[in-house]
mmCIF file with all atom_site columns, C-alpha atoms in Angstrom:
data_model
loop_
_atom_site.group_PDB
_atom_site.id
_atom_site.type_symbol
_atom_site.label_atom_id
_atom_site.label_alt_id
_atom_site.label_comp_id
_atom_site.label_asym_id
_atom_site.label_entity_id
_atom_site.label_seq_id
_atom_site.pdbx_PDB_ins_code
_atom_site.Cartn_x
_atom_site.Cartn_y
_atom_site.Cartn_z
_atom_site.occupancy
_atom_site.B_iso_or_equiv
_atom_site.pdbx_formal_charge
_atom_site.auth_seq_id
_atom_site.auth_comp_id
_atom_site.auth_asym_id
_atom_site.auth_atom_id
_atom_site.pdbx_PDB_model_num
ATOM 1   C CA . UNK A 1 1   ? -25.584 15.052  -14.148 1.00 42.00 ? 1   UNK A CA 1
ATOM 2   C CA . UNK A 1 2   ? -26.302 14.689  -10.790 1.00 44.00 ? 2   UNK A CA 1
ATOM 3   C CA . UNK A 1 3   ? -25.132 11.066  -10.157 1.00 46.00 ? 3   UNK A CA 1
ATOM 4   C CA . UNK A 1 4   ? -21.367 12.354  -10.689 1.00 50.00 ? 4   UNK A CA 1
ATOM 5   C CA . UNK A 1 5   ? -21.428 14.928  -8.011  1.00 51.00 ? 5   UNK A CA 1
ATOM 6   C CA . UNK A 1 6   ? -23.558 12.815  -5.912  1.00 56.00 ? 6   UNK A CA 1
ATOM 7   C CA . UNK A 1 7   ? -21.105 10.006  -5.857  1.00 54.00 ? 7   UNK A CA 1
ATOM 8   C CA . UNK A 1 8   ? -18.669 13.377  -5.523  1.00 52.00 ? 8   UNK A CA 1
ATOM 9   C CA . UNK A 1 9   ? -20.725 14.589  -2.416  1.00 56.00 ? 9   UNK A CA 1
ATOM 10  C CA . UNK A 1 10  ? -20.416 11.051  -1.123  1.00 53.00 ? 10  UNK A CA 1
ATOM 11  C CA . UNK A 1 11  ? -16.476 10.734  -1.348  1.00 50.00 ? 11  UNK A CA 1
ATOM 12  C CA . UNK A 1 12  ? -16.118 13.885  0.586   1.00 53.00 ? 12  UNK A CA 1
ATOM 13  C CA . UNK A 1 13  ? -18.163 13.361  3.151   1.00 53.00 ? 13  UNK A CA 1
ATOM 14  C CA . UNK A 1 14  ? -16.473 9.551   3.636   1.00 52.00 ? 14  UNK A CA 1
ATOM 15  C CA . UNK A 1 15  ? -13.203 10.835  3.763   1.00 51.00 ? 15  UNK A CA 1
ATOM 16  C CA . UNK A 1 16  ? -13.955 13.295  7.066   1.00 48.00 ? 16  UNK A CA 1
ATOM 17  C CA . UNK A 1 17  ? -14.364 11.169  9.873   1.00 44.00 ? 17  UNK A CA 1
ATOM 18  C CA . UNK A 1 18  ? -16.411 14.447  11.441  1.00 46.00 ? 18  UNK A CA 1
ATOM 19  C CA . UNK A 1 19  ? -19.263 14.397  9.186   1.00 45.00 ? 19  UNK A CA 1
ATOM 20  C CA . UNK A 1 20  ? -19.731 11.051  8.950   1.00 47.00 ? 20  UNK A CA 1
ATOM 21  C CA . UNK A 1 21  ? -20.177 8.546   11.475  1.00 49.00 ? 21  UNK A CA 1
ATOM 22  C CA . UNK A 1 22  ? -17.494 5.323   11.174  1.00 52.00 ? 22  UNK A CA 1
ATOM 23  C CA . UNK A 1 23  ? -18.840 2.238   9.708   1.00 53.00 ? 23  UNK A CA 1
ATOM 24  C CA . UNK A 1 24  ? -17.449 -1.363  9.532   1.00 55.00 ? 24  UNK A CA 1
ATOM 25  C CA . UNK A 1 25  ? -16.318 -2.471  6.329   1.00 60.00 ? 25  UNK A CA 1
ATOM 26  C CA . UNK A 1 26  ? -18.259 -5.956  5.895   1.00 57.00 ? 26  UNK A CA 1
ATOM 27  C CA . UNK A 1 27  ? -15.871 -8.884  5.985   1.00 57.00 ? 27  UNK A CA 1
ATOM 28  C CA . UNK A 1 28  ? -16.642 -10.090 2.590   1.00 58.00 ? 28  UNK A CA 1
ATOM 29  C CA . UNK A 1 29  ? -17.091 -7.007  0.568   1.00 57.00 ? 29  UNK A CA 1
ATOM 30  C CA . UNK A 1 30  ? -18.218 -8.690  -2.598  1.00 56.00 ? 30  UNK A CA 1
ATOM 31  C CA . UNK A 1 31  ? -21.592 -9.977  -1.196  1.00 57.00 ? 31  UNK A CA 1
ATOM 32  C CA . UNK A 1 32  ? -22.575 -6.734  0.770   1.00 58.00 ? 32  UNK A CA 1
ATOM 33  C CA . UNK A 1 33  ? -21.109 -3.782  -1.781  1.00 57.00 ? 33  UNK A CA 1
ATOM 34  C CA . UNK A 1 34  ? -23.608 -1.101  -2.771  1.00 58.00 ? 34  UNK A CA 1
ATOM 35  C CA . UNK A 1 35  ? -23.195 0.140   -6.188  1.00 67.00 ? 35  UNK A CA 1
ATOM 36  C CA . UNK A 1 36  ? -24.183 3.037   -5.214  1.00 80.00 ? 36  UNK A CA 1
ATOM 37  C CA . UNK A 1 37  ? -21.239 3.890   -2.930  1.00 89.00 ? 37  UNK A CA 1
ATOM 38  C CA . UNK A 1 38  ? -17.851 4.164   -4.058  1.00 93.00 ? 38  UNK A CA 1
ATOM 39  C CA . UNK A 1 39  ? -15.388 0.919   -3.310  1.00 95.00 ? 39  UNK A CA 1
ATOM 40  C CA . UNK A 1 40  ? -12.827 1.285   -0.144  1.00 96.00 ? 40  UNK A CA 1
ATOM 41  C CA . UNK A 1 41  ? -10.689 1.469   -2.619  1.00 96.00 ? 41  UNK A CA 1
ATOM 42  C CA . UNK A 1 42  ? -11.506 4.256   -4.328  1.00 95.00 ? 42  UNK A CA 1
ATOM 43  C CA . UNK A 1 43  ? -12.523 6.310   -1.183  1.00 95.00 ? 43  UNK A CA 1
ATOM 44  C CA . UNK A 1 44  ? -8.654  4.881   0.213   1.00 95.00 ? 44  UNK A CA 1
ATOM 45  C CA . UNK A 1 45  ? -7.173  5.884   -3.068  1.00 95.00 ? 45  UNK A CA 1
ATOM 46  C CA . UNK A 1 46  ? -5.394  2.525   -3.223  1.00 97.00 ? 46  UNK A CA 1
ATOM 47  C CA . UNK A 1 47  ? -3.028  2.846   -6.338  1.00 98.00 ? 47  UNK A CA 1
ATOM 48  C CA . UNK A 1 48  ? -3.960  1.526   -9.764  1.00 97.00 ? 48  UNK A CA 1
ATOM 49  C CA . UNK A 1 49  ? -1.055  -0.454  -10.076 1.00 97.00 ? 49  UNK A CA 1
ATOM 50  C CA . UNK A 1 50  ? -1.647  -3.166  -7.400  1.00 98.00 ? 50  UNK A CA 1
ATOM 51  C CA . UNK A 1 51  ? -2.211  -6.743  -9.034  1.00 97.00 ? 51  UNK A CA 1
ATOM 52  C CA . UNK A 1 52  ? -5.898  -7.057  -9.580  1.00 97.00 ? 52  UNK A CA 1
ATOM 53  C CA . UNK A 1 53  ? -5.974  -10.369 -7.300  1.00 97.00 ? 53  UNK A CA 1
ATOM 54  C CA . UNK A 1 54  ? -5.328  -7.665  -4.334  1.00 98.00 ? 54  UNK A CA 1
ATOM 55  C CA . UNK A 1 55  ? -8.855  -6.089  -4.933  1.00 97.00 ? 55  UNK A CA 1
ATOM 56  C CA . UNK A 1 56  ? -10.420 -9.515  -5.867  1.00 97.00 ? 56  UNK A CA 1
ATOM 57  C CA . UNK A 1 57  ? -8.852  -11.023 -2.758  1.00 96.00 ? 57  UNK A CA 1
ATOM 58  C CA . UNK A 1 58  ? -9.825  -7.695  -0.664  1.00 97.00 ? 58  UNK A CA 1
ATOM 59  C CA . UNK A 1 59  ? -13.693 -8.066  -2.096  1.00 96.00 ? 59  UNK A CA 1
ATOM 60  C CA . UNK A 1 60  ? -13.796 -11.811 -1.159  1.00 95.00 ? 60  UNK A CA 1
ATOM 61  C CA . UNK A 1 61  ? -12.799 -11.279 2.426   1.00 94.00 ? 61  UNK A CA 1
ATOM 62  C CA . UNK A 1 62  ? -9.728  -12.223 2.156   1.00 94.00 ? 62  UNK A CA 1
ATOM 63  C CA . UNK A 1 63  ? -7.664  -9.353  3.595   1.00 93.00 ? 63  UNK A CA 1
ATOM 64  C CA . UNK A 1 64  ? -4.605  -10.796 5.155   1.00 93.00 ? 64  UNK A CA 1
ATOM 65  C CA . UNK A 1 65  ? -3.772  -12.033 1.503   1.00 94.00 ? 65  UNK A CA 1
ATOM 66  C CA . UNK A 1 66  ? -4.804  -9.128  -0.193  1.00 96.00 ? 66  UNK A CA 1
ATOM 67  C CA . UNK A 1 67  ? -2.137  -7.303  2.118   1.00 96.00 ? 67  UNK A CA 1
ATOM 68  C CA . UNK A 1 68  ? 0.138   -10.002 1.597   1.00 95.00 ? 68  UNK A CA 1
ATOM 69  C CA . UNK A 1 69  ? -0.288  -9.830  -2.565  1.00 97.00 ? 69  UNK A CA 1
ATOM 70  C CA . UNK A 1 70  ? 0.481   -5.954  -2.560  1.00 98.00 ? 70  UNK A CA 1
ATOM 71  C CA . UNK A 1 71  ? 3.560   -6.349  -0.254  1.00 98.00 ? 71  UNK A CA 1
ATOM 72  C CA . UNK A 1 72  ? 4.758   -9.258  -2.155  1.00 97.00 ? 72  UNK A CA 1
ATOM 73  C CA . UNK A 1 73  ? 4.110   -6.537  -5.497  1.00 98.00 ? 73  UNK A CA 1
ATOM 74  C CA . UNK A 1 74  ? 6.307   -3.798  -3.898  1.00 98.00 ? 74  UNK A CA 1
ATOM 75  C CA . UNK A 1 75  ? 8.765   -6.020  -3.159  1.00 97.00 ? 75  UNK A CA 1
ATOM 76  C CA . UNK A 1 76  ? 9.171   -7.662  -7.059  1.00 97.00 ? 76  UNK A CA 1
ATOM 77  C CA . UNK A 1 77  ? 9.031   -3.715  -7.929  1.00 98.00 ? 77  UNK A CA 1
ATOM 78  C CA . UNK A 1 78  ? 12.035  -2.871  -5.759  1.00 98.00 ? 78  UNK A CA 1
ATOM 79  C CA . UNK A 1 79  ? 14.236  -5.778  -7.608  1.00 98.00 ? 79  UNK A CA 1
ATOM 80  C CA . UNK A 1 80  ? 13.265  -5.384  -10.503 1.00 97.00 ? 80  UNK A CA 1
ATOM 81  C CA . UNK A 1 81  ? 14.275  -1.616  -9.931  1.00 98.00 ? 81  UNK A CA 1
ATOM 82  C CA . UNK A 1 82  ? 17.636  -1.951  -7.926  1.00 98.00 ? 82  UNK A CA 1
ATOM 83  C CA . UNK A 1 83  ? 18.052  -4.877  -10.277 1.00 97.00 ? 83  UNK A CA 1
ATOM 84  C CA . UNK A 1 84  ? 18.895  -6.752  -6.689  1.00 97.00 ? 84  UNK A CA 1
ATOM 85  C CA . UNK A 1 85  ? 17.635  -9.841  -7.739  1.00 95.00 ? 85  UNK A CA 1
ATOM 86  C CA . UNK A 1 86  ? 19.435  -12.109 -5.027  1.00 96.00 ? 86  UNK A CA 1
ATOM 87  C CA . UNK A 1 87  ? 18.078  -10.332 -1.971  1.00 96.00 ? 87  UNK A CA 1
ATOM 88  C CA . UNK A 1 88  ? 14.524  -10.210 -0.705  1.00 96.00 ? 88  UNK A CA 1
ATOM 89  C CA . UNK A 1 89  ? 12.644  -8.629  2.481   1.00 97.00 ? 89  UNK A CA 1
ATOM 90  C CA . UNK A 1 90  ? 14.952  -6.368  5.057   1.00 98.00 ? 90  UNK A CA 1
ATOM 91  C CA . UNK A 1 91  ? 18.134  -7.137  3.519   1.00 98.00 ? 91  UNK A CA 1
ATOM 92  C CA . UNK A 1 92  ? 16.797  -6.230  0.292   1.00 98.00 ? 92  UNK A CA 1
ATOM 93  C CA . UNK A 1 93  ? 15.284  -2.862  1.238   1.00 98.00 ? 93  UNK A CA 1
ATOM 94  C CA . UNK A 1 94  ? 18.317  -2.071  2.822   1.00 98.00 ? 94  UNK A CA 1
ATOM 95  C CA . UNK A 1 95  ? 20.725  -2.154  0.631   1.00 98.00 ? 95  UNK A CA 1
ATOM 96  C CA . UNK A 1 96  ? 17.919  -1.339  -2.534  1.00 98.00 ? 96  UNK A CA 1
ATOM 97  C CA . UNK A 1 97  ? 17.771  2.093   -0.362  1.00 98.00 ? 97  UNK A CA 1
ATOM 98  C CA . UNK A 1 98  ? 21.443  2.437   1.537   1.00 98.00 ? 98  UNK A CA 1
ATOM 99  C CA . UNK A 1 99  ? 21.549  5.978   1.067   1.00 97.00 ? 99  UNK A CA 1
ATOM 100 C CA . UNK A 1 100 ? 25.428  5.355   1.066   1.00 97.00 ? 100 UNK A CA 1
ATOM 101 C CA . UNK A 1 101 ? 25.261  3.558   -2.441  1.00 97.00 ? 101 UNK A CA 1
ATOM 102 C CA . UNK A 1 102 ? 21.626  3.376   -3.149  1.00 97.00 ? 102 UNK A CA 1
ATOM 103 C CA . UNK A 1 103 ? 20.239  1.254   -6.147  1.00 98.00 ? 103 UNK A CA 1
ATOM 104 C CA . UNK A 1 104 ? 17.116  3.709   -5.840  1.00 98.00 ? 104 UNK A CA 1
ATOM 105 C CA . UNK A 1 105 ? 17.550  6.934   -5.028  1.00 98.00 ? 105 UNK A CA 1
ATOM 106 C CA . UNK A 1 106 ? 14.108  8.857   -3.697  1.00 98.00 ? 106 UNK A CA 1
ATOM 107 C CA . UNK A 1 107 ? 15.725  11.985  -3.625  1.00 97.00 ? 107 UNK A CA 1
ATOM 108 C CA . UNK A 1 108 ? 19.056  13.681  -4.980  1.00 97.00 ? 108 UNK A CA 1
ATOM 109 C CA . UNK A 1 109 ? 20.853  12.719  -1.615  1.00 97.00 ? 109 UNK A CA 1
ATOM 110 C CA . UNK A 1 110 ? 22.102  16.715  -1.753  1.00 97.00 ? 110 UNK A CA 1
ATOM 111 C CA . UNK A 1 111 ? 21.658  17.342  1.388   1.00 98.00 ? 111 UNK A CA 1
ATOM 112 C CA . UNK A 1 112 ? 21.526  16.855  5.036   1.00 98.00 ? 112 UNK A CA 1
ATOM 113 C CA . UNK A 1 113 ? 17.530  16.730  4.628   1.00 98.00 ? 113 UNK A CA 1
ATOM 114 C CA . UNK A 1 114 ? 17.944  14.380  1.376   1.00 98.00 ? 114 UNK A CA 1
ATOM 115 C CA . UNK A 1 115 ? 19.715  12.076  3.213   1.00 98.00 ? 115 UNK A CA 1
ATOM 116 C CA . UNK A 1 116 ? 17.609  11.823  6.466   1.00 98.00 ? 116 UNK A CA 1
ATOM 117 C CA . UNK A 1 117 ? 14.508  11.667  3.801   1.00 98.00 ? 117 UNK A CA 1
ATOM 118 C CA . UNK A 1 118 ? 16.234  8.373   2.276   1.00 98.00 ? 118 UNK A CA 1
ATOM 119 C CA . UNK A 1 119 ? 17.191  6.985   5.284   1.00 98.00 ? 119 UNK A CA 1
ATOM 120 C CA . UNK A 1 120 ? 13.888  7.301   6.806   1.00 98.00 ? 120 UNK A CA 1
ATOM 121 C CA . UNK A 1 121 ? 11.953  5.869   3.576   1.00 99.00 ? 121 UNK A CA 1
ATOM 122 C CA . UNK A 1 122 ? 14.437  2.548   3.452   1.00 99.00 ? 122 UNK A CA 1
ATOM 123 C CA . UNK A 1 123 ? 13.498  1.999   6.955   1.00 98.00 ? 123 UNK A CA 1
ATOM 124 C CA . UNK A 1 124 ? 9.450   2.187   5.943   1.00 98.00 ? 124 UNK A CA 1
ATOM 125 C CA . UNK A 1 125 ? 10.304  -0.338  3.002   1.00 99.00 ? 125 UNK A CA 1
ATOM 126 C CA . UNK A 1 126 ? 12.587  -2.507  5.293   1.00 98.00 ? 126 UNK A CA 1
ATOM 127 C CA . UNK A 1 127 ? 9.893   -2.000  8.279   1.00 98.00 ? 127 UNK A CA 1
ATOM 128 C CA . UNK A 1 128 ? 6.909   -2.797  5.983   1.00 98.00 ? 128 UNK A CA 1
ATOM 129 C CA . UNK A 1 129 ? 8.704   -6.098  4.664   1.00 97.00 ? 129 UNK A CA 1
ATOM 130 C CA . UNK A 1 130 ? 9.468   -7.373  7.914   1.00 96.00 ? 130 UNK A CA 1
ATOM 131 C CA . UNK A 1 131 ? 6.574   -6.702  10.113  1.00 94.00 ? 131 UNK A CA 1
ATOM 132 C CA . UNK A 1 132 ? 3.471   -7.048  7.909   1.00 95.00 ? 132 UNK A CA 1
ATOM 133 C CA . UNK A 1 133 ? 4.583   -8.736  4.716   1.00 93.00 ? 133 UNK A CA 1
ATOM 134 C CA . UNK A 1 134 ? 6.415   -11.656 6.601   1.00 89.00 ? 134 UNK A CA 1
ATOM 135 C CA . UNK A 1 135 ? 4.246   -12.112 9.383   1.00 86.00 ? 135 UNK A CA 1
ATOM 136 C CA . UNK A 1 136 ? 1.216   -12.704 6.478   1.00 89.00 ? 136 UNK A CA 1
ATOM 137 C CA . UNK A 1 137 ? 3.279   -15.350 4.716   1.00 85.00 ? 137 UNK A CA 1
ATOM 138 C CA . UNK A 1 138 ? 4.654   -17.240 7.731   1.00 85.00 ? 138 UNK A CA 1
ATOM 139 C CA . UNK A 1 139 ? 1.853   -17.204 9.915   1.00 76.00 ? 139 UNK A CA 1
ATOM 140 C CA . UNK A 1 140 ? -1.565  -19.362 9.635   1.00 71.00 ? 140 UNK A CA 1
ATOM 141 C CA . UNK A 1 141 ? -4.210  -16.746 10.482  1.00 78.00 ? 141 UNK A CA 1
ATOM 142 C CA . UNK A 1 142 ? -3.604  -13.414 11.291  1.00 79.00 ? 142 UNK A CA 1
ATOM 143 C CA . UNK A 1 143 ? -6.759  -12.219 10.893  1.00 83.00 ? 143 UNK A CA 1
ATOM 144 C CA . UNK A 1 144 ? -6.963  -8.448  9.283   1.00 88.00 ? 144 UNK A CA 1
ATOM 145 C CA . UNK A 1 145 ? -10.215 -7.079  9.240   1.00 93.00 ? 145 UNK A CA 1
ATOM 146 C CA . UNK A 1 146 ? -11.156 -5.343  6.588   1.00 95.00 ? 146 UNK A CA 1
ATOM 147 C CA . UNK A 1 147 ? -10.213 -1.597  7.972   1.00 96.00 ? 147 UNK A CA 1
ATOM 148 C CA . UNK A 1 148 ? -7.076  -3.290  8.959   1.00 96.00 ? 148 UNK A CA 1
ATOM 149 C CA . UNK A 1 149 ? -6.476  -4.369  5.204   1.00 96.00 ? 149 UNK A CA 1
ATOM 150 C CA . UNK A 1 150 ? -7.320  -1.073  3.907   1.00 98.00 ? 150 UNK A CA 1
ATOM 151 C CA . UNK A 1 151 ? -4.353  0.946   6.033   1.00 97.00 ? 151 UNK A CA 1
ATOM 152 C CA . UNK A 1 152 ? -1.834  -1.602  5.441   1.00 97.00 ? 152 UNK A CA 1
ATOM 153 C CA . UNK A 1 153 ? -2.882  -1.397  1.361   1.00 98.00 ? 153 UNK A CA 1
ATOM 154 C CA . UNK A 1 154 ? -2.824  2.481   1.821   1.00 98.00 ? 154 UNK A CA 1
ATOM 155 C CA . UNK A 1 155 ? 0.810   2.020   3.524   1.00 98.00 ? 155 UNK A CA 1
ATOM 156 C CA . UNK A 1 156 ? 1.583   0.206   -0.058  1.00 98.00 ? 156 UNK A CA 1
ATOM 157 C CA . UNK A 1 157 ? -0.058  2.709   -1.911  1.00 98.00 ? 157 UNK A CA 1
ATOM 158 C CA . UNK A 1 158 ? 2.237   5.441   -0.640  1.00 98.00 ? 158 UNK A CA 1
ATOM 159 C CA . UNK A 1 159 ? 4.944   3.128   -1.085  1.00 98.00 ? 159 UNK A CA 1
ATOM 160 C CA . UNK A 1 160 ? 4.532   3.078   -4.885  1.00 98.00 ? 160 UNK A CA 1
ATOM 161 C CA . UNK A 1 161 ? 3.337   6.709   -5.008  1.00 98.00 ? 161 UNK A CA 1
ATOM 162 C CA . UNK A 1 162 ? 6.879   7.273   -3.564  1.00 98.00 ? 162 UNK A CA 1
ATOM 163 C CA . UNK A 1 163 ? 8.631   5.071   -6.061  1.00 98.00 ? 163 UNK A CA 1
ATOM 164 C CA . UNK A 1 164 ? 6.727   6.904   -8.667  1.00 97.00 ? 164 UNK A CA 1
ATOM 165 C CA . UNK A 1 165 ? 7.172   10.237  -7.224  1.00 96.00 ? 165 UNK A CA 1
ATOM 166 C CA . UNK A 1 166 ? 11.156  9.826   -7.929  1.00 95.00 ? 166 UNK A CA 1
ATOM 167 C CA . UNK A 1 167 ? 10.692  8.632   -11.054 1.00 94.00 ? 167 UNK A CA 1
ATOM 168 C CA . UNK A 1 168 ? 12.061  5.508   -10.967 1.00 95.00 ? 168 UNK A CA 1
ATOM 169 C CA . UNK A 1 169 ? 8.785   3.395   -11.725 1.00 90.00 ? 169 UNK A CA 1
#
């Protein structure tokens, strides 16, 4: 019974940067992972519903294309949920979340709050598309290291958690 709350003890103290000392992520996770500590993605609390290539791709070093996968995931998510299907990227997110006449709605759009909340959520999805999902399918080598991956796949994470969160997913 011990192994659970060690593993516990060990996700804890990973997540507070004050008790434990940073450490590099190895570049290619799958030859250097302990099975005795928990996977970045567990102790990032990367949501369950990313494609499973974006954790294969993550473990084999490939970041940059892990990061791109998940993007490229909340984008098919956000047409298939504003039923959009001729728009992609910015101009998608925009109008998927114009709190004007949005195809999703994240909150009731009641009030002043509501509204700001909405407009501040489309620009994250617009944002998100255009500076770190386009950049990783246009450009040759950007070159994520594997921290690097990890905030941009929590950044998607909280994308979906939000999607989820208004019950749209």
């Amino acid at each position: 019974m011990s192994v659970p709350l060690d593993r516990f003890e060990r996700l804890a103290r990973s997540s507070n940067a004050e008790l434990e000392p940073h450490r590099p992520i190895p570049h290619n996770l799958a030859e250097n992972l302990n099975q005795e500590e928990p996977h970045p993605f567990e102790t990032r609390n990367i949501h369950p519903d990313l494609p499973r290539k974006v954790r294969a791709l993550f473990d084999d070093g490939h970041g940059e294309q892990s990061v791109f996968e998940a993007f490229k995931f909340i984008e098919k998510e956000v047409k298939r949920i504003s039923r959009l299907q001729n728009k992609t990227g910015y101009a998608l997110m925009m109008e998927a979340f114009n709190e004007n006449n949005a195809k999703i709605k994240l909150t009731d759009l009641a009030t002043e709050s509501e509204i700001d909340e909405q407009r501040g959520y489309k620009s994250i999805f617009a944002g998100a598309a255009t500076g770190i999902r386009n950049p990783r399918g246009h450009e040759i080598d950007i070159g994520d290291t594997p921290d690097e991956a990890l905030d941009y796949l929590a950044l998607a994470s909280l994308l979906l958690r939000r999607l989820d969160a208004a019950g749209v997913r």
